[in-house]
Coordinates of C-alpha atoms and ligand atoms in Angstrom, one line a residue:
M1 CA 98.5 57.0 217.3
N2 CA 100.9 56.0 220.0
Q3 CA 102.8 58.9 221.6
N4 CA 104.9 56.5 223.7
L5 CA 106.4 55.0 220.5
L6 CA 109.6 56.1 218.7
Y7 CA 109.6 54.8 215.1
Q8 CA 112.8 54.5 213.1
H9 CA 113.3 53.6 209.5
S10 CA 116.7 51.9 208.8
T11 CA 119.7 52.4 211.1
L12 CA 122.7 54.6 211.5
A13 CA 124.9 51.5 210.9
D14 CA 123.3 51.2 207.5
L15 CA 124.3 54.8 206.7
T16 CA 127.8 54.2 207.9
A17 CA 127.9 51.4 205.4
G18 CA 127.0 53.8 202.6
L19 CA 123.4 52.5 202.2
F20 CA 122.2 55.9 201.2
S21 CA 119.4 55.0 198.7
G22 CA 115.9 56.1 199.6
T23 CA 113.9 53.1 200.8
M24 CA 110.7 54.6 202.3
L25 CA 108.2 57.0 200.8
V26 CA 107.6 60.2 202.7
S27 CA 103.9 59.4 202.7
E28 CA 104.6 56.1 204.5
L29 CA 107.0 57.7 207.0
L30 CA 104.5 60.3 208.0
K31 CA 102.0 57.6 209.0
H32 CA 104.3 56.9 211.9
G33 CA 104.9 60.4 213.2
D34 CA 104.6 64.1 212.6
T35 CA 107.9 65.1 214.2
G36 CA 111.4 63.8 213.5
I37 CA 114.9 64.0 211.9
G38 CA 116.6 62.1 209.1
T39 CA 118.5 62.4 205.8
G40 CA 117.5 62.6 202.2
D41 CA 117.8 60.2 199.2
G42 CA 121.5 59.7 198.4
L43 CA 122.4 61.5 201.7
D44 CA 120.8 64.6 200.2
G45 CA 120.8 67.0 203.1
E46 CA 119.5 67.0 206.6
L47 CA 115.8 66.5 207.4
I48 CA 113.7 68.0 210.1
I49 CA 110.0 67.1 210.4
L50 CA 107.8 69.6 212.3
N51 CA 103.9 69.4 212.4
G52 CA 103.8 66.7 209.7
T53 CA 106.0 68.7 207.2
L54 CA 109.3 67.3 206.1
Y55 CA 111.9 70.1 205.6
Q56 CA 115.2 69.3 203.8
V57 CA 118.2 71.5 204.3
T58 CA 120.5 70.9 201.4
S59 CA 124.2 71.4 201.2
T60 CA 123.7 74.7 199.5
G61 CA 121.8 75.8 202.6
A62 CA 118.4 75.9 200.8
V63 CA 115.4 74.6 202.6
N64 CA 112.9 72.5 200.6
V65 CA 109.8 70.7 201.5
L66 CA 109.8 67.0 200.6
Q67 CA 106.7 65.6 198.8
P68 CA 104.7 62.4 199.6
D69 CA 106.3 60.5 196.7
D70 CA 109.9 61.4 197.7
Q71 CA 112.0 58.6 199.2
I72 CA 114.2 58.7 202.3
P73 CA 116.9 56.3 203.5
F74 CA 116.8 57.0 207.2
A75 CA 114.5 58.8 209.7
T76 CA 113.4 58.8 213.3
V77 CA 109.8 60.0 213.9
N78 CA 107.3 60.3 216.7
F79 CA 103.8 61.8 217.3
A80 CA 104.5 65.0 219.2
N81 CA 103.4 65.1 222.9
Y82 CA 106.1 67.4 224.3
Q83 CA 105.7 68.5 227.9
P84 CA 106.9 71.9 228.9
E85 CA 110.0 71.8 231.1
T86 CA 111.8 75.1 231.7
A87 CA 113.1 78.3 230.2
I88 CA 116.8 78.3 229.2
Q89 CA 118.8 81.6 228.9
E90 CA 122.4 82.4 228.0
Q91 CA 123.7 78.9 227.9
T92 CA 126.3 77.1 225.8
R93 CA 125.7 73.8 224.0
D94 CA 127.4 71.8 226.7
E95 CA 125.6 73.5 229.6
T96 CA 122.2 73.0 227.8
L97 CA 122.8 69.3 227.0
A98 CA 123.9 68.6 230.5
Q99 CA 120.8 70.4 231.9
I100 CA 118.5 68.3 229.5
A101 CA 120.3 65.1 230.5
G102 CA 119.9 65.9 234.2
R103 CA 116.2 66.7 234.3
H104 CA 114.9 63.1 234.4
P105 CA 116.3 59.6 235.1
W106 CA 116.0 58.7 231.4
Q107 CA 119.6 57.7 230.6
N108 CA 118.4 54.2 229.6
L109 CA 115.4 55.3 227.6
F110 CA 114.9 57.0 224.3
Y111 CA 113.6 60.5 224.5
S112 CA 113.2 63.7 222.5
F113 CA 113.5 67.4 223.2
Q114 CA 112.6 70.6 221.6
L115 CA 114.2 74.0 222.2
T116 CA 112.2 76.8 220.7
G117 CA 113.1 80.4 220.8
K118 CA 116.2 82.6 220.3
F119 CA 119.7 81.4 219.7
S120 CA 122.6 83.9 219.8
Y121 CA 124.7 81.4 217.8
M122 CA 124.0 78.4 215.6
K123 CA 126.4 76.3 213.6
T124 CA 125.0 73.6 211.4
R125 CA 126.1 71.3 208.7
S126 CA 124.5 69.6 205.8
V127 CA 125.8 66.6 203.9
K128 CA 126.1 66.6 200.1
K129 CA 124.0 64.4 197.9
Q130 CA 126.2 61.4 196.9
S131 CA 126.2 59.3 193.8
K132 CA 126.8 55.6 193.3
P133 CA 129.0 53.9 194.1
Y134 CA 128.3 55.5 197.5
P135 CA 131.2 56.2 199.9
T136 CA 131.0 55.5 203.6
L137 CA 129.2 58.0 205.8
E138 CA 132.5 59.1 207.3
Q139 CA 133.9 59.9 203.8
A140 CA 130.6 61.7 202.9
A141 CA 130.7 63.7 206.1
N142 CA 134.1 65.0 205.2
D143 CA 132.4 66.6 202.2
Q144 CA 129.9 68.5 204.3
A145 CA 128.9 72.2 204.0
T146 CA 128.8 74.1 207.3
F147 CA 126.7 77.2 208.1
E148 CA 126.8 79.7 210.9
K149 CA 124.2 82.2 212.0
Y150 CA 124.0 84.7 214.8
D151 CA 120.7 85.8 216.5
V152 CA 118.4 83.3 214.9
T153 CA 114.9 82.2 216.1
G154 CA 113.7 78.7 215.5
T155 CA 113.2 75.1 216.7
M156 CA 115.9 72.6 217.6
L157 CA 114.6 69.1 217.6
G158 CA 116.8 66.4 219.3
Y159 CA 116.7 62.8 220.2
Y160 CA 118.6 60.9 222.9
A161 CA 119.4 57.2 222.5
P162 CA 121.0 55.1 225.2
Q163 CA 124.7 54.2 224.4
L164 CA 123.6 50.6 224.1
Y165 CA 121.8 51.5 220.9
N166 CA 124.7 53.3 219.3
G167 CA 124.6 51.9 215.8
V168 CA 120.9 51.6 215.6
A169 CA 120.8 55.3 216.3
V170 CA 123.4 57.9 217.4
G171 CA 124.2 57.0 221.0
G172 CA 123.6 60.2 223.1
F173 CA 122.2 63.3 221.5
H174 CA 121.4 63.9 217.9
Y175 CA 119.7 67.2 217.0
H176 CA 118.7 69.3 214.0
F177 CA 117.5 72.9 213.7
L178 CA 115.1 74.9 211.5
A179 CA 114.8 78.7 211.6
D180 CA 111.3 80.0 211.9
D181 CA 111.6 81.8 208.6
H182 CA 112.7 78.5 206.9
D183 CA 115.9 80.0 205.4
F184 CA 118.5 78.2 207.6
G185 CA 118.9 74.9 209.4
G186 CA 120.6 71.5 209.4
H187 CA 122.4 69.0 211.6
V188 CA 123.6 71.1 214.6
L189 CA 127.3 71.2 215.4
D190 CA 127.3 74.0 218.0
F191 CA 125.0 76.6 219.5
T192 CA 124.4 79.1 222.2
V193 CA 120.9 79.7 223.6
A194 CA 119.8 83.3 224.1
D195 CA 116.3 82.6 225.4
A196 CA 114.4 79.4 224.6
K197 CA 111.7 77.1 226.0
L198 CA 112.6 73.5 226.6
S199 CA 110.0 70.7 226.2
M200 CA 110.6 66.9 226.4
Q201 CA 108.9 63.6 225.5
V202 CA 110.0 60.2 226.6
F203 CA 109.3 56.9 224.8
T204 CA 108.6 53.5 226.4
D205 CA 108.7 51.7 223.0
L206 CA 111.0 51.6 220.0
Q207 CA 109.9 50.3 216.6
E208 CA 112.7 49.6 214.2
H209 CA 111.7 49.2 210.6
F210 CA 114.2 47.7 208.1
P211 CA 114.6 48.4 204.4
A212 CA 113.5 44.8 203.8
T213 CA 113.2 44.9 200.0
N214 CA 116.4 46.8 199.3
P215 CA 119.0 44.5 197.6
E216 CA 122.0 46.6 198.7
F217 CA 120.9 46.3 202.3
L218 CA 120.0 42.6 202.1
N219 CA 123.4 41.7 200.5
F220 CA 125.6 44.0 202.5
D221 CA 128.2 42.1 204.6
F222 CA 128.3 43.8 208.0
A223 CA 131.0 41.4 209.2
K224 CA 133.4 43.3 207.0
H225 CA 132.3 46.6 208.4
N226 CA 133.1 46.5 212.1
D227 CA 134.0 50.1 213.0
V228 CA 130.5 51.5 213.2
A229 CA 131.0 53.2 216.5
S230 CA 134.1 55.2 215.4
Q231 CA 132.4 56.1 212.1
I232 CA 129.3 57.4 213.9
K233 CA 131.5 59.5 216.2
N234 CA 133.5 60.9 213.3
A235 CA 130.4 61.6 211.1
E236 CA 127.8 62.7 213.5
Q237 CA 129.4 64.3 216.5
Ligands
ZN301 ZN1 121.8 64.6 211.8

């Protein structure tokens, strides 16, 4: 188990191309990490992995636990080794992300953060399960469900990718949330921290795993799909 390694299955670019079919078993993914984020088969909801359990927040807002024989199209995972950083109180999203970004000279590295505690406001979204022929990620994201909650306790799990890797991942921050009582979560659009603890983990290594036996991926013509950056911006941020 290498805690310096960030492992990713498939890429954001593949999702922007509408390659939503599950191409990795949950049981296989969890060999590469116990903590992470991703999306479900057919873009079925937002995934957050905590302590080796893969939670799926669907577009109805329900939270399910995915099973070992479920398939996922995209995920980023690591073995947790988060180091305590600081307490954060009464801060907006922008203030909090700026504080996280300013704590270490890691702008050219991949790193992860966790914020655990109380949030006075949380706005999330979850994408809806799509059926074939799949649309683009941007089209699917226009079909998302959004959820808001005030005074919620839980865990926000985020990843930072250097801008150079926008396309492989989401350049900048990408973060999901799960409430402690497992009745609320998703891909975070906005939040306000009430009182939370920040911890962070930096990675020296990135392992990119491709869906190497999936015909849709193998035959997709990325030369005809050249607006990945704007699609990621519109779909994920
Ligand atoms: Zn997300």
